[in-house]
Amino acid sequence: MSRRDWKTLKALQQSPKAKLRYETEWSLDEEELLERSMALCMLSPHSARVLDNIISPVQRRTSNTNSLSAQEIGDDDSLKPVSLDSRTDFSDLVIEKPPESHQPSLMKVQTSINLHSERLAEVEGSIYLYREAERIKMQNQLQKRLEMCVQYEKNFADQAAEQLKRFEEMMELKQRQERDRLQEQLEAGSKEALGQQEKLKEEHRTRAKLLNRKLREAELQRYQEQERIRQEEGRERKRRLCDLQQEVLQLVQQIEMDYKHQETLRVDLSTYSQRGNQICGILSSVVRSSESGFPTQEDVNIGERFLQEMQALVSAMQQTVSAAEERRKAEEVADREKQKELEKQQQTKAQAPTPAPAQTQKQSQKEGLQVKASPCIMKRYQQLQSLLEQTLNDIAPFQDSKDSKVKAVRVELQKAVYIPVSQISTESASKMKETFEKLNNLLMGKRVSSCGSTVISVSQHPQALNFVYYKLAEKFVKQGEQEIASHHEAAFPLAAVASGIWEHHPQVGELFLAHLYKKCPYAVPFYPAHKKGTPIEEYRRILGYEVEDSQVESQDNFLKRMSGMIRLYAAVIQIRWQYGLKQESHPHGLNYAWQWLAQLLNLEPLADVTSTLLYDFLEVCGNAMMLTYQDQFVKLLLLIQEEYLPRIEMISTSEQMGSVARLKLFLENSRKKREIPLPKGYLNQSFWRS
């Protein structure tokens, strides 16, 4: 390289263009261009290669001959060839003047270098264009390569996705198969467990049955033992109660024997007799109530108390009789002495009899109530029972006939009576009147239909009319015993029809009373006494109990039936048939209600019976009696509350206090309000217009 060339290079280096940065790959970023324009100008990194390429081979050989100079130049770092690439920065390249000792040889080299700037630029441009073409080619190839890689990657991703999906499906299938297998194993295990459980249950049921059987057998044995003990104790209490009753009866007989001689002893023993009969009746009712089962210890205690009372009563009566006997003897002695004196004084005069005690004195000595009904009431009762027996005897040939025609007539007549009576209700007055006319026409001898198209008349047989009288009265009483006992409001419709039939056909009314008194002697009122030699079952029938196969009905059922018949009787007394004969009086009116109450209050009460029937009678008939008798009836209620009710409470047990409390409350309300409400089922004027 000549000296001029070095100067050129040095001048170029020091020029402003040398400070420009040369970049083969120009960036299009404006900010980066601005930054590079402000940087120092540097030679291109390709300058060294250009310099290397422009040295001629001759000059290289000259350089080799001068090995010492070349070695020295080579040892100098400043002249050492630089390996440049496309990105070498010429700004870092500094050309320095070689040292003085080496200048001759260096100058030789410099003179041999011929720098052709145009050619160098053309070569460098060609190189740049080639490199740029190669770069673009490489970029296109790289872009294709990248697109191919992206496509391969996409294909690989799709394949991987499909394989993953297949893998997941395979795993899901395996899991499902495993789950099914486990489910089958669980079901098999469950079936086996259920089988074992059923087997255990069956064994448990078998053992339970055996245990239950053993328990039932043990319970049955225990119950049988308890029942045996209870029956033994019950039989023992029953024997004890019967012994007590027998002892009481013996004491009553002893009292009756002394009572027969009260006239000779001139002493009133009726109090002892009445109390003895009352105790005997109460004890008999206790024994009767225990016939269906066994008496309780309370019943035995009651019997023992009654026995003690009877013994005290007999002892007191014996003392009274002894005192009366002594007085009688003293009076006889005095009478004899007085008679002797009179005989001496008056020989011609007849001896005057000793006056008997006054009746009022006898009545004032009485402390108790009557046990028997008044003679006039008993006479009427006996007349009605005789009429009933006479009618039954008269219709016996007709009732017991085996003739088919007579039997058919009897059945149709009975239907003609029973069906209309059973249809009596409070539905309407027109239907009640229709029922009454059917019965009235039958009794008047007209032809009526018994059932459907069958027509019947009492003229078809001589005893048919009496038979209808008897059956109709019996049916009225039976309806009271059954229907009214269960439905109290049914008393007034039945009583209205019965009252109308009674007005038109008195024979039916008489037979109605006879049937009523026979089934319910408390409607008289009358408490039948037990007669010596009468079987106990027959005596209970007389009292009104139903006895079937030696089994006596319960006390509750007995009171229910008696209540139904008393309610029917009380309704008949106060109600009249509205379409009847208005000018005539009621065939059995309210005066009989007053008579019934007066007679009942003169009798010693019966436990449970008197309180129940008295309440039923007052509830049904009390309103009519209050309106009719007013203050007198209030006084009668006061008498019942203050004098008669305590007697009922005295003889009632704790189990029988329910009816007593009900009667007591009824009397208190009636006295306070001075009125008694209308009974349930009462037929007012609006009903008769329906």
PDB file of C-alpha atoms in Angstrom, residues 17 88 124 160 198 209 237 239 305 363 394 421 433 447 470 500 537 554 591 616:
ATOM      1  CA  LYS A  17     -18.452  10.122   7.032  1.00  0.00           C
ATOM      2  CA  THR A  88     -17.497  -5.775  12.216  1.00  0.00           C
ATOM      3  CA  GLU A 124     -18.363  -4.831  -1.803  1.00  0.00           C
ATOM      4  CA  ALA A 160     -51.771 -36.163  19.487  1.00  0.00           C
ATOM      5  CA  GLU A 198     -82.839 -63.085  55.376  1.00  0.00           C
ATOM      6  CA  LYS A 209     -91.971 -67.192  67.761  1.00  0.00           C
ATOM      7  CA  ARG A 237    -116.623 -62.947  98.796  1.00  0.00           C
ATOM      8  CA  ARG A 239    -120.310 -66.832  99.827  1.00  0.00           C
ATOM      9  CA  ARG A 305    -122.080 -52.650 107.629  1.00  0.00           C
ATOM     10  CA  GLN A 363    -148.057 -40.856 112.432  1.00  0.00           C
ATOM     11  CA  ASP A 394    -158.648 -63.954  75.294  1.00  0.00           C
ATOM     12  CA  VAL A 421    -145.165 -47.350  64.887  1.00  0.00           C
ATOM     13  CA  LYS A 433    -150.825 -37.748  60.979  1.00  0.00           C
ATOM     14  CA  ARG A 447    -159.308 -52.199  55.654  1.00  0.00           C
ATOM     15  CA  TYR A 470    -152.578 -55.797  72.902  1.00  0.00           C
ATOM     16  CA  GLY A 500    -154.172 -39.632  70.202  1.00  0.00           C
ATOM     17  CA  GLU A 537    -134.308 -64.821  88.767  1.00  0.00           C
ATOM     18  CA  SER A 554    -126.004 -55.161  83.389  1.00  0.00           C
ATOM     19  CA  ASN A 591    -152.471 -34.617  87.605  1.00  0.00           C
ATOM     20  CA  ASP A 616    -135.555 -38.274  83.662  1.00  0.00           C
TER      21      ASP A 616
END
